[in-house]
Coordinates of C-alpha atoms in Angstrom, one line a residue:
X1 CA 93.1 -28.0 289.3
X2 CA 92.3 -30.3 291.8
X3 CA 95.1 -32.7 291.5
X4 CA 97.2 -29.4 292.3
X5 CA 94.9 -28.6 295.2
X6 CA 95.2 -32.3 296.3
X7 CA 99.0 -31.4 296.3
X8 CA 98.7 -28.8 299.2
X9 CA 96.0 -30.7 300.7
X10 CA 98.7 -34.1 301.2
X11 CA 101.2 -33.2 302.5
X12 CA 103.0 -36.2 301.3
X13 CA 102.1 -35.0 297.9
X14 CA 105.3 -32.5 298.6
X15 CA 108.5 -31.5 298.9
X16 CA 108.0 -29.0 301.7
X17 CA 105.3 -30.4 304.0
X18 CA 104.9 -27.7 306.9
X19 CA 107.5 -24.6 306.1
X20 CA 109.9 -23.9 303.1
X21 CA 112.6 -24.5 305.9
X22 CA 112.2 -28.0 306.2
X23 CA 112.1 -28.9 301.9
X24 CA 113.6 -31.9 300.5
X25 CA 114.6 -32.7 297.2
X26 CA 110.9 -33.7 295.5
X27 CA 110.4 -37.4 295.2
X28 CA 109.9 -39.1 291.8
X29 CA 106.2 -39.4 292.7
X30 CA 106.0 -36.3 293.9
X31 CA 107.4 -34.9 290.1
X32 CA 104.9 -37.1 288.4
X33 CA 101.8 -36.0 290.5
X34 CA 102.7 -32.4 289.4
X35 CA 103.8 -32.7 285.9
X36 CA 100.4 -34.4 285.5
X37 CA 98.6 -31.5 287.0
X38 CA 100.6 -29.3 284.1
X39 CA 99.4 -32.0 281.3
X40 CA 96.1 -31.8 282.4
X41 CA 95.7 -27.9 282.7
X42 CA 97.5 -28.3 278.5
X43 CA 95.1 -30.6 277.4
X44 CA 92.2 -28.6 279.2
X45 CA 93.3 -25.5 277.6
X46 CA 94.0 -27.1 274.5
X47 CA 90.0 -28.0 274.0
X48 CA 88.7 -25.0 275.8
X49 CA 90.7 -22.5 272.8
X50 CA 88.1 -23.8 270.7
X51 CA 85.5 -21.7 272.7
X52 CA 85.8 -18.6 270.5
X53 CA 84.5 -20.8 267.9
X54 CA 81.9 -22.4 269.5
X55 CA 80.4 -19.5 271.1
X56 CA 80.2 -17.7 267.8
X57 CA 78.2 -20.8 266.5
X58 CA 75.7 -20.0 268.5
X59 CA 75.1 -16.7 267.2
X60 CA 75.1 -17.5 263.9
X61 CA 72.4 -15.4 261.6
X62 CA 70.8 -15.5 258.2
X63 CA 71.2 -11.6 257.8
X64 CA 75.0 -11.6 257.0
X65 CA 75.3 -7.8 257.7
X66 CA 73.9 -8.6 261.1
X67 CA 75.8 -11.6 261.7
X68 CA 79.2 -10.0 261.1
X69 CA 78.0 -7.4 263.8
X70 CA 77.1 -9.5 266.1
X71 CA 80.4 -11.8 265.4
X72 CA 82.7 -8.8 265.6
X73 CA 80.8 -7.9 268.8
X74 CA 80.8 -11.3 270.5
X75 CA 84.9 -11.5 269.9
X76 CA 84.9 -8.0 271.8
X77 CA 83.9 -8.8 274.8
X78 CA 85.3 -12.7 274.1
X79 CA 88.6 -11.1 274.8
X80 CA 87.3 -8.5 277.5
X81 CA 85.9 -11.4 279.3
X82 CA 89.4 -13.2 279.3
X83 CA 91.6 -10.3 280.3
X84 CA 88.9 -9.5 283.6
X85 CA 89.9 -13.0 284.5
X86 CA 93.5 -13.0 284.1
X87 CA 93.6 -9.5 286.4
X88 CA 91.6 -11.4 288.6
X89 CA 94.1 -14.2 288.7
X90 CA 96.9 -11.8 289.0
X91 CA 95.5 -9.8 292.1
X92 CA 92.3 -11.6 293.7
X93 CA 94.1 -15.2 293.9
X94 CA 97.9 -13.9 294.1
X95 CA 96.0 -12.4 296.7
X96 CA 94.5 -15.1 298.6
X97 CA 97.6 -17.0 298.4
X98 CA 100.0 -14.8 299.8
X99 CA 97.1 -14.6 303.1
X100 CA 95.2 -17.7 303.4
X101 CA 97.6 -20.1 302.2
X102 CA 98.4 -22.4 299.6
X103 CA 95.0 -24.8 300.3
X104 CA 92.5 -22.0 299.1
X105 CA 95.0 -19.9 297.0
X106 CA 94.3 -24.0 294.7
X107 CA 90.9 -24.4 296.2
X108 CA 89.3 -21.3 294.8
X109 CA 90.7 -21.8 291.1
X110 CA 89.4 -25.5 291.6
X111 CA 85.9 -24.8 293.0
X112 CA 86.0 -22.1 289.9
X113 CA 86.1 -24.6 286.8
X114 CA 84.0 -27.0 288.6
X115 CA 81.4 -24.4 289.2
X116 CA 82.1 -23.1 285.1
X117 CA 82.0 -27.4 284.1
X118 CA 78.7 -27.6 285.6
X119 CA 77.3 -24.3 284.3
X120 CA 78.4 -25.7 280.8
X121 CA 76.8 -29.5 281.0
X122 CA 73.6 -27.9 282.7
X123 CA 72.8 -25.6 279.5
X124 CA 74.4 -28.0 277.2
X125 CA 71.5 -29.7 275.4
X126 CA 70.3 -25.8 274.1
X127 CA 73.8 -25.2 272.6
X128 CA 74.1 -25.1 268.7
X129 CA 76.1 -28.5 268.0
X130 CA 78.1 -29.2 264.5
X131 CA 78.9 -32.8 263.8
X132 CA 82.8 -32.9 263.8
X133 CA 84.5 -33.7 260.1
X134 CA 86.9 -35.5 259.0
X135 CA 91.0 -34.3 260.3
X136 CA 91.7 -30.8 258.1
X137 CA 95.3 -31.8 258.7
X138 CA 95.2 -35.1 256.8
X139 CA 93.1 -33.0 254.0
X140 CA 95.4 -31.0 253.7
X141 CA 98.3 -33.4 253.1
X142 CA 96.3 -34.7 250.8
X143 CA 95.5 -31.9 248.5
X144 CA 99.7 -31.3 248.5
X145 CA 100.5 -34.9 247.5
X146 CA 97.3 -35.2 244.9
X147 CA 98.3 -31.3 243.6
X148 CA 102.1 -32.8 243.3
X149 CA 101.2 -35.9 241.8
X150 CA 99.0 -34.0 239.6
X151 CA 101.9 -31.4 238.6
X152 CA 102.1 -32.3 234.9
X153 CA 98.2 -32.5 234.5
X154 CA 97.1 -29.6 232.4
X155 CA 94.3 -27.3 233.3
X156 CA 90.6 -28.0 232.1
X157 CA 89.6 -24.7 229.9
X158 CA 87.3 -22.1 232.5
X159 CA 84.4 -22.9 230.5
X160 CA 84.1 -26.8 231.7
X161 CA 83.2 -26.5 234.8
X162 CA 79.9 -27.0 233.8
X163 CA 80.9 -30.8 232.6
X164 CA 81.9 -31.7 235.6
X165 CA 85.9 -31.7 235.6
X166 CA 86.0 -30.6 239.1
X167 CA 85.2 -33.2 242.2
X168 CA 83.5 -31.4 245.1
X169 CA 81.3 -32.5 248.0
X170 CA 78.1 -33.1 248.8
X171 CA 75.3 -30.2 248.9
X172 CA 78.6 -28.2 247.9
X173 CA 77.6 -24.5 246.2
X174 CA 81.5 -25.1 244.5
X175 CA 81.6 -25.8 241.0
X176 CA 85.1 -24.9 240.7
X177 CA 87.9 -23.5 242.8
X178 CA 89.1 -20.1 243.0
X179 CA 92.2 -18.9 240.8
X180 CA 94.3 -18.3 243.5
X181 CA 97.0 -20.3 244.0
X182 CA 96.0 -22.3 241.1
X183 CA 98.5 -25.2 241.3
X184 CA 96.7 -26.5 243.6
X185 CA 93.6 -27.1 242.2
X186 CA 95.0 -29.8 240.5
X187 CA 94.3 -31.5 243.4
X188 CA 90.5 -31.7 243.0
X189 CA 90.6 -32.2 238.6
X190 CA 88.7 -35.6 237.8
X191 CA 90.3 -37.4 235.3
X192 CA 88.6 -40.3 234.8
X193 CA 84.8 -40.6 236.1
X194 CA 84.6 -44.2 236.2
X195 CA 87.6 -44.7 238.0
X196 CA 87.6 -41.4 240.2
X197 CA 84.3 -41.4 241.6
X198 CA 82.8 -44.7 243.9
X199 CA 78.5 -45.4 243.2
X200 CA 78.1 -42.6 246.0
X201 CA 79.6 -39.6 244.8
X202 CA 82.6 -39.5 246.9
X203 CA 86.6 -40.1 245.5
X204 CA 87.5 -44.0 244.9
X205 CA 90.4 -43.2 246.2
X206 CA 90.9 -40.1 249.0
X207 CA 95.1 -39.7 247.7
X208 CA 94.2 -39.5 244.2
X209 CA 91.3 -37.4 244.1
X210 CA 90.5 -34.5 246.7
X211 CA 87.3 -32.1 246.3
X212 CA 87.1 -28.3 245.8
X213 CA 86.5 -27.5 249.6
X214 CA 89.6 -29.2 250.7
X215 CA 91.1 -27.4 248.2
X216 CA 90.0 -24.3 249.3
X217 CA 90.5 -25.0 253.1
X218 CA 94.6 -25.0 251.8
X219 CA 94.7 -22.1 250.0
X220 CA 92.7 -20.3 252.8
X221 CA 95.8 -20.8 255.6
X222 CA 98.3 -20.4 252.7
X223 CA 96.6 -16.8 252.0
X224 CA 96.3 -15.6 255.7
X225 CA 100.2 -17.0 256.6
X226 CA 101.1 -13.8 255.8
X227 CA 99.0 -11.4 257.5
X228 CA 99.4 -13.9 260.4
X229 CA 102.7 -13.5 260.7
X230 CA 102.8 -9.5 261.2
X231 CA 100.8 -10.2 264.8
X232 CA 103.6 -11.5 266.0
X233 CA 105.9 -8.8 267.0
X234 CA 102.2 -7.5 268.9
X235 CA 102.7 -10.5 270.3
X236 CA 107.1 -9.8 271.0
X237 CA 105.7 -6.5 273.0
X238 CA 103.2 -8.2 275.6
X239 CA 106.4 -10.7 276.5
X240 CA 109.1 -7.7 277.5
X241 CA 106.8 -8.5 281.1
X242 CA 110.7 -10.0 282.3
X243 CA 112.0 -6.1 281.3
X244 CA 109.5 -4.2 282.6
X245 CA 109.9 -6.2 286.3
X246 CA 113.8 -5.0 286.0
X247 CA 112.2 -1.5 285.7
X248 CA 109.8 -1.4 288.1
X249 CA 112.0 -2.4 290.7
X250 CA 114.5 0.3 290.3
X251 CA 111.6 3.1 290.5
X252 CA 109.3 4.6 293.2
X253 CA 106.3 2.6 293.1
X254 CA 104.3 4.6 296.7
X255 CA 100.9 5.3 295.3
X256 CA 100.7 6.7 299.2
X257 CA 103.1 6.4 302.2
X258 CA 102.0 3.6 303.0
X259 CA 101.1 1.6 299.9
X260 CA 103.3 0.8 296.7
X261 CA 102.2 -0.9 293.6
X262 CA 104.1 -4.6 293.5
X263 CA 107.0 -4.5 290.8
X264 CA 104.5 -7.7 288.7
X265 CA 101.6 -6.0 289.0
X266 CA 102.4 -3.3 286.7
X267 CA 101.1 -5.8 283.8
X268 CA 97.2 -5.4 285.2
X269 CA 97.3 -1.9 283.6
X270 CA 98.3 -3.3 280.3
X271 CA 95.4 -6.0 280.9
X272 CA 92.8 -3.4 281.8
X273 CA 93.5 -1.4 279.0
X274 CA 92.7 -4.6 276.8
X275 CA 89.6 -4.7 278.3
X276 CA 88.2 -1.3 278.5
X277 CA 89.7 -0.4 274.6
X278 CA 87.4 -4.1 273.6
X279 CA 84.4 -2.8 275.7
X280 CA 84.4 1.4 275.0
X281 CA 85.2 0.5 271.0
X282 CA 82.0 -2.0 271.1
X283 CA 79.7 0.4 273.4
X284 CA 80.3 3.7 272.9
X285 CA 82.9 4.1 270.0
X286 CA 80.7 2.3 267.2
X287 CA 77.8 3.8 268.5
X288 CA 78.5 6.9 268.4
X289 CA 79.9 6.9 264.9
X290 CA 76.8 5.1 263.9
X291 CA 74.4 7.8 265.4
X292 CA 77.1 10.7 263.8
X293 CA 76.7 9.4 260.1
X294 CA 73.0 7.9 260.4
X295 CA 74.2 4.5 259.2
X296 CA 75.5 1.2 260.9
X297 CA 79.4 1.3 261.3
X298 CA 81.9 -0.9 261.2
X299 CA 85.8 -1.1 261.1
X300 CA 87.1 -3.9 259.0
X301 CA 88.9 -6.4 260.7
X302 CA 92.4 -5.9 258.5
X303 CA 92.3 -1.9 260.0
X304 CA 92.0 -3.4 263.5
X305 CA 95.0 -5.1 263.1
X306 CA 96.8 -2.5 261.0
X307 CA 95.7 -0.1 264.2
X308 CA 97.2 -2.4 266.5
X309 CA 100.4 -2.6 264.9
X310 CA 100.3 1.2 265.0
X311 CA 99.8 1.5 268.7
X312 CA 102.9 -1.3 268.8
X313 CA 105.1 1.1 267.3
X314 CA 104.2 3.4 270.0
X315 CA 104.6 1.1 272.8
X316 CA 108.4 0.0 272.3
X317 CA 108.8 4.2 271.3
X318 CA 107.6 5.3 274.4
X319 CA 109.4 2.4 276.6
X320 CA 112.6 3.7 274.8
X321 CA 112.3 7.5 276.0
X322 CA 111.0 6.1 279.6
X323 CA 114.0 3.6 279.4
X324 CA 116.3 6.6 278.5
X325 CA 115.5 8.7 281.1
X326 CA 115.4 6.4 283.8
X327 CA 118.9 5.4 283.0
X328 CA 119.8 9.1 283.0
X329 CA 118.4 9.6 286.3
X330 CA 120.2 6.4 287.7
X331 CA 123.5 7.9 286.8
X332 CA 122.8 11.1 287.6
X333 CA 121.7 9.9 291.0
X334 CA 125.2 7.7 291.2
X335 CA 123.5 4.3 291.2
X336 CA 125.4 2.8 287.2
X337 CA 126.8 -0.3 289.8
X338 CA 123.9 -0.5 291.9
X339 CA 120.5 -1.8 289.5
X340 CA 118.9 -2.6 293.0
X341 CA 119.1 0.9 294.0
X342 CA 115.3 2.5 293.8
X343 CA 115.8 6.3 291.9
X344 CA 113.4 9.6 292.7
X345 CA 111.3 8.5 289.7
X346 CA 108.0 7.4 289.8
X347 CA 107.2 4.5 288.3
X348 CA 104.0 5.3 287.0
X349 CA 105.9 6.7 284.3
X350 CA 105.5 2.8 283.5
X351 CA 101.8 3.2 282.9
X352 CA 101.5 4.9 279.6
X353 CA 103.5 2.0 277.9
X354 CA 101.3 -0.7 279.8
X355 CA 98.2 1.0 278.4
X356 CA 99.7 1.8 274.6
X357 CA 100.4 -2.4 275.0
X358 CA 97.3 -2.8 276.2
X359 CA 95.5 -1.0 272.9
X360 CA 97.5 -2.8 270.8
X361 CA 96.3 -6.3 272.2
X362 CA 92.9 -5.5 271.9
X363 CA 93.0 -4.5 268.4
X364 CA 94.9 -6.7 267.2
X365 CA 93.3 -9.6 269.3
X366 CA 90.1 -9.1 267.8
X367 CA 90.7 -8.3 264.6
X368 CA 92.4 -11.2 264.0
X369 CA 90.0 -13.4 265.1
X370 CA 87.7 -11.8 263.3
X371 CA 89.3 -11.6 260.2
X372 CA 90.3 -15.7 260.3
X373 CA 86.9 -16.2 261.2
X374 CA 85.6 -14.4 258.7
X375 CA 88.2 -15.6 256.0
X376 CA 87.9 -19.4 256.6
X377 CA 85.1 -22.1 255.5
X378 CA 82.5 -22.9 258.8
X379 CA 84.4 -26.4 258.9
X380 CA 87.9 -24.4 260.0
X381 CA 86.3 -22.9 263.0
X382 CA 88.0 -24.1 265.2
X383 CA 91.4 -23.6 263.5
X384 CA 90.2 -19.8 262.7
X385 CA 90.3 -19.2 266.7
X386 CA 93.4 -21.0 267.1
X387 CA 95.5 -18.8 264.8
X388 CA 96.1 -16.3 267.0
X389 CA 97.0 -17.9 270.4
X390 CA 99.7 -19.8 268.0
X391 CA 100.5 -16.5 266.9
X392 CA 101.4 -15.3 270.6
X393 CA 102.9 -18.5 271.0
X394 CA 105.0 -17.9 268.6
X395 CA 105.9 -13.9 269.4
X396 CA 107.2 -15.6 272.8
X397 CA 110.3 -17.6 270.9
X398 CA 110.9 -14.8 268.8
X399 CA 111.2 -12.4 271.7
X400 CA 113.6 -14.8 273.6
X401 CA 115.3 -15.6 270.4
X402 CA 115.8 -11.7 269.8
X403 CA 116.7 -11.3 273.1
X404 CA 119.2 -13.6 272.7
X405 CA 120.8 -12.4 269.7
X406 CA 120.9 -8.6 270.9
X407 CA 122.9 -9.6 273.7
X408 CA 125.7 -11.7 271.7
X409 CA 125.9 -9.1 268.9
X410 CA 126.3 -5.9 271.3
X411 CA 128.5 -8.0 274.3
X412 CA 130.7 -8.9 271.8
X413 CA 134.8 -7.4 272.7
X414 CA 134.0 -7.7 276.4
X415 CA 131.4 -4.6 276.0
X416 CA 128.6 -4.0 278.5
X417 CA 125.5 -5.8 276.7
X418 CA 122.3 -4.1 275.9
X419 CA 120.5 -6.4 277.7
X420 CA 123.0 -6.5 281.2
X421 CA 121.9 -7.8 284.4
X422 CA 122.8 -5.0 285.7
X423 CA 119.8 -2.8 283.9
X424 CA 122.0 0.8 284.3
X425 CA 124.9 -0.2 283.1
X426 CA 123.0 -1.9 279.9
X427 CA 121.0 0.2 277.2
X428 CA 117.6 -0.8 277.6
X429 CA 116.7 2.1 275.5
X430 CA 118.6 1.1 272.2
X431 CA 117.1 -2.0 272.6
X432 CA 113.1 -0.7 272.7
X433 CA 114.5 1.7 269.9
X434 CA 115.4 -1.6 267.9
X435 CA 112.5 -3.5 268.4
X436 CA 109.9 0.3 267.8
X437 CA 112.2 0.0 264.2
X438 CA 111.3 -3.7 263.8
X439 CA 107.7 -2.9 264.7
X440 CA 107.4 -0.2 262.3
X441 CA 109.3 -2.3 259.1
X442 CA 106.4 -5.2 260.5
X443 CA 103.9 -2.3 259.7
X444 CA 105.0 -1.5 256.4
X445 CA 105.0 -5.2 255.0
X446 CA 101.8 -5.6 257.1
X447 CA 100.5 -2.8 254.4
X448 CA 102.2 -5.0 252.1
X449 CA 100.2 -8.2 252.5
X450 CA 96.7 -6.7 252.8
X451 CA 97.5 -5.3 249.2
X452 CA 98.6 -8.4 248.2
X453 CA 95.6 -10.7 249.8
X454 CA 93.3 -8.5 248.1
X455 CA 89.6 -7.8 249.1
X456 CA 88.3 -9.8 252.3
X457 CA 85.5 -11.8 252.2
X458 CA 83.7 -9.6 255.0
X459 CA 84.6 -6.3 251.8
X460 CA 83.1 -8.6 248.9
X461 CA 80.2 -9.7 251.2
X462 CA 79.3 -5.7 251.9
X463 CA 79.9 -4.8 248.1
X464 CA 77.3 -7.9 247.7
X465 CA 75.2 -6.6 249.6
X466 CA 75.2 -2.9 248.6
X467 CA 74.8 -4.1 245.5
X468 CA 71.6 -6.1 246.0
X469 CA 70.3 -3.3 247.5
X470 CA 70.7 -1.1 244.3
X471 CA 69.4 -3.9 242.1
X472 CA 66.2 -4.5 244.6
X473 CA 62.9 -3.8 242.9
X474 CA 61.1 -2.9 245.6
X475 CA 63.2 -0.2 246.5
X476 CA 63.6 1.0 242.8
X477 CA 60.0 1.5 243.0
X478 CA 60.1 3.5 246.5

């Protein structure tokens, strides 16, 4: 941030040094001073994802009933905390530098993170700090090429583990990998001590002999690849931001006579919605439902998704009927050549989709996080609050890629394409009707999956628990 302040500081740093009348093409030092400011801003991201994870370190409890509480909380208002600042990127700063200029519209975001870098080396010595391990993703090539290696090995019988067939770590509470996915636990079978094992417990050799938690560490991605993969059409309905623009422009947007809403800023209601559903759900909707049944309560992480998918099905169905009868109206109104023309329809009719998108974010943002955070081993922290932001990643290709496709399939024999330039003469509305069907298949195999992963580890760890309690002597004896 402030290499790109120090770009509208210089003004050799520039193209355009006093007006956007007098631009030249940018110098090759000029490109490299501001591709460098986009490198940086990746790599700074890049470290600052792992946040999620590091905050939730530091709240880390014995009580596990507690510390799932406090962890589903803390992810809450995690993603509340992030949408308040991206609306106030997209109105306070948009704001400051469309009036003040260039030099504070970069100074502010750049006085910002120093002040937030400071903040974070000034507390830094009372932070919770795990030593870093070793790289997952060489572990986990080696699991695959010992597993492989390993194919025609035949499986020690279920009552060995007590002999020791199984390599695991230090300190490890593994005596033997899961059953899932069992191939893999090849991967981790000793088959000679002498030659397996060095004088301190760990494998002679690291591609010949991996331990139970790397094992483990696989087969926990492999089993959430699934699951992961339905968040991505959420993910296909927060990028339609290009569409919604197209619509917005052609409506009334006057909130009074003499203000209208910009055509981009229709996507802050989507972001406030985020963040009031992630506050009101951990403040007053839990709450409530705890004081109503006179117990704590909770909603597992795999319904927060599944209700987020929901509320995605009803985004892209309501953008279809809005879609439908603006078109209508443009027609009616004799505007089917003119897409700049602005109709007699308000476009706060925008608003409900926005805040259905919205809804679906939230739930769906946090319960995903939860759920990998919950799922994975403490050492894949950092991967567990990565999965998601690759997942939205990911939901942008596909939505250009579908995109794409729509408009080759339906322009094909010189017909007017769905997706046409010219937003009244295309059908919008079939498209948001294809992509609510899409959503809604996504929902069904999303059902799919979670019958197919099976109990969570946050649903064995309450059945643990209840069942403790019934077994507890001292309450027997109450």
């Amino acid at each position: 941030m402030v290499v790109m302040w120090l770009t509208a500081m210089i003004p050799e740093a520039r193209p355009c040094r006093h007006s956007s009348e007098n631009c030249k093409s940018a110098t090759t030092p000029q490109i490299i001073i501001l591709l460098s400011c986009f490198a940086l801003i990746s790599i700074g991201g890049g470290g600052i994802s792992c946040s999620l994870a590091f905050g939730a370190d530091q709240l880390s409890q014995k009580n596990k009933t507690k510390n799932q509480r406090v962890l589903e909380s803390f992810i809450s208002w995690y993603i509340a905390s992030q949408t308040i600042a991206v609306v106030f990127s997209l109105t306070g700063i948009v704001y400051i530098q469309d009036h003040f200029g260039w030099k504070l519209g970069f100074g502010v975001p750049a006085a910002l993170m120093l002040f937030s870098t400071l903040s974070f080396f000034l507390i830094s010595p009372r932070y919770v700090k795990h030593k870093p391990h070793t790289s997952l993703i060489t572990g986990f090539a080696q699991v695959l090429f010992v597993a492989c290696k390993n194919s025609k090995l035949s499986f020690p019988p279920k009552d060995s583990t007590a002999n020791g067939v199984y390599h695991h770590g230090k300190d490890s509470t593994l005596m033997a990998p899961t059953d899932k996915l069992r191939f893999l636990n090849k991967a981790c079978i000793i088959q000679d001590r002498e030659q397996d094992i060095a004088s301190d417990g760990s494998a002679s050799n690291k591609w010949s002999l991996c331990t139970i938690e790397q094992v483990e560490e696989l087969k926990a991605i492999i089993k959430v690849i699934p699951i992961w993969s339905t968040g991505i059409m959420v993910a296909v309905s927060t990028s339609q931001t290009s569409l919604w623009l197209l619509q917005a422009k052609t409506m009334n947007r006057h909130v009074t006579s003499n203000f209208q809403i910009p055509a981009g800023s229709f996507g802050v209601f989507m972001m406030f919605a985020v963040c009031i559903t992630a506050g009101v759900y951990d403040r007053v909707i839990l709450p409530l439902a705890s004081k109503v049944r006179g117990k704590p309560v909770t909603v597992s992480a795999k319904r927060r998704i599944g209700i987020g998918l929901f509320f995605s099905i009803l985004d892209f169905v309501t953008s279809a009927i809005v879609e439908s009868i603006r078109r209508k109206k443009a027609i009616q109104e004799g505007y089917i050549d003119n897409p700049e023309a602005v109709l007699k329809m308000s476009a706060m009719w925008l608003i409900p989709h926005n805040v259905l998108c919205g809804i679906a974010e939230a739930f769906n943002a946090i319960g995903q996080s939860e759920f990998y955070y919950s799922e994975f081993p403490s050492s894949m922290s950092s991967i567990a609050a990565s999965m998601f932001s690759l997942g939205s990643a990911v939901g942008s290709l596909v939505a250009s890629l579908i995109l794409s496709i729509v408009d080759n399939i339906t322009s094909k024999g010189g017909k007017q394409s769905w997706v046409s330039d010219n937003i009244n003469k295309g059908h919008y509305d079939n498209y948001y009707w294809l992509l609510a069907i899409m959503s809604a298949v996504n929902f069904l195999y999303y059902l799919v999956c979670c019958w197919a992963y099976g109990p969570s580890a946050e649903a064995a760890s309450k059945k643990e628990e209840r069942g403790n309690m019934v077994h507890d002597p001292q309450q027997e004896a109450m």
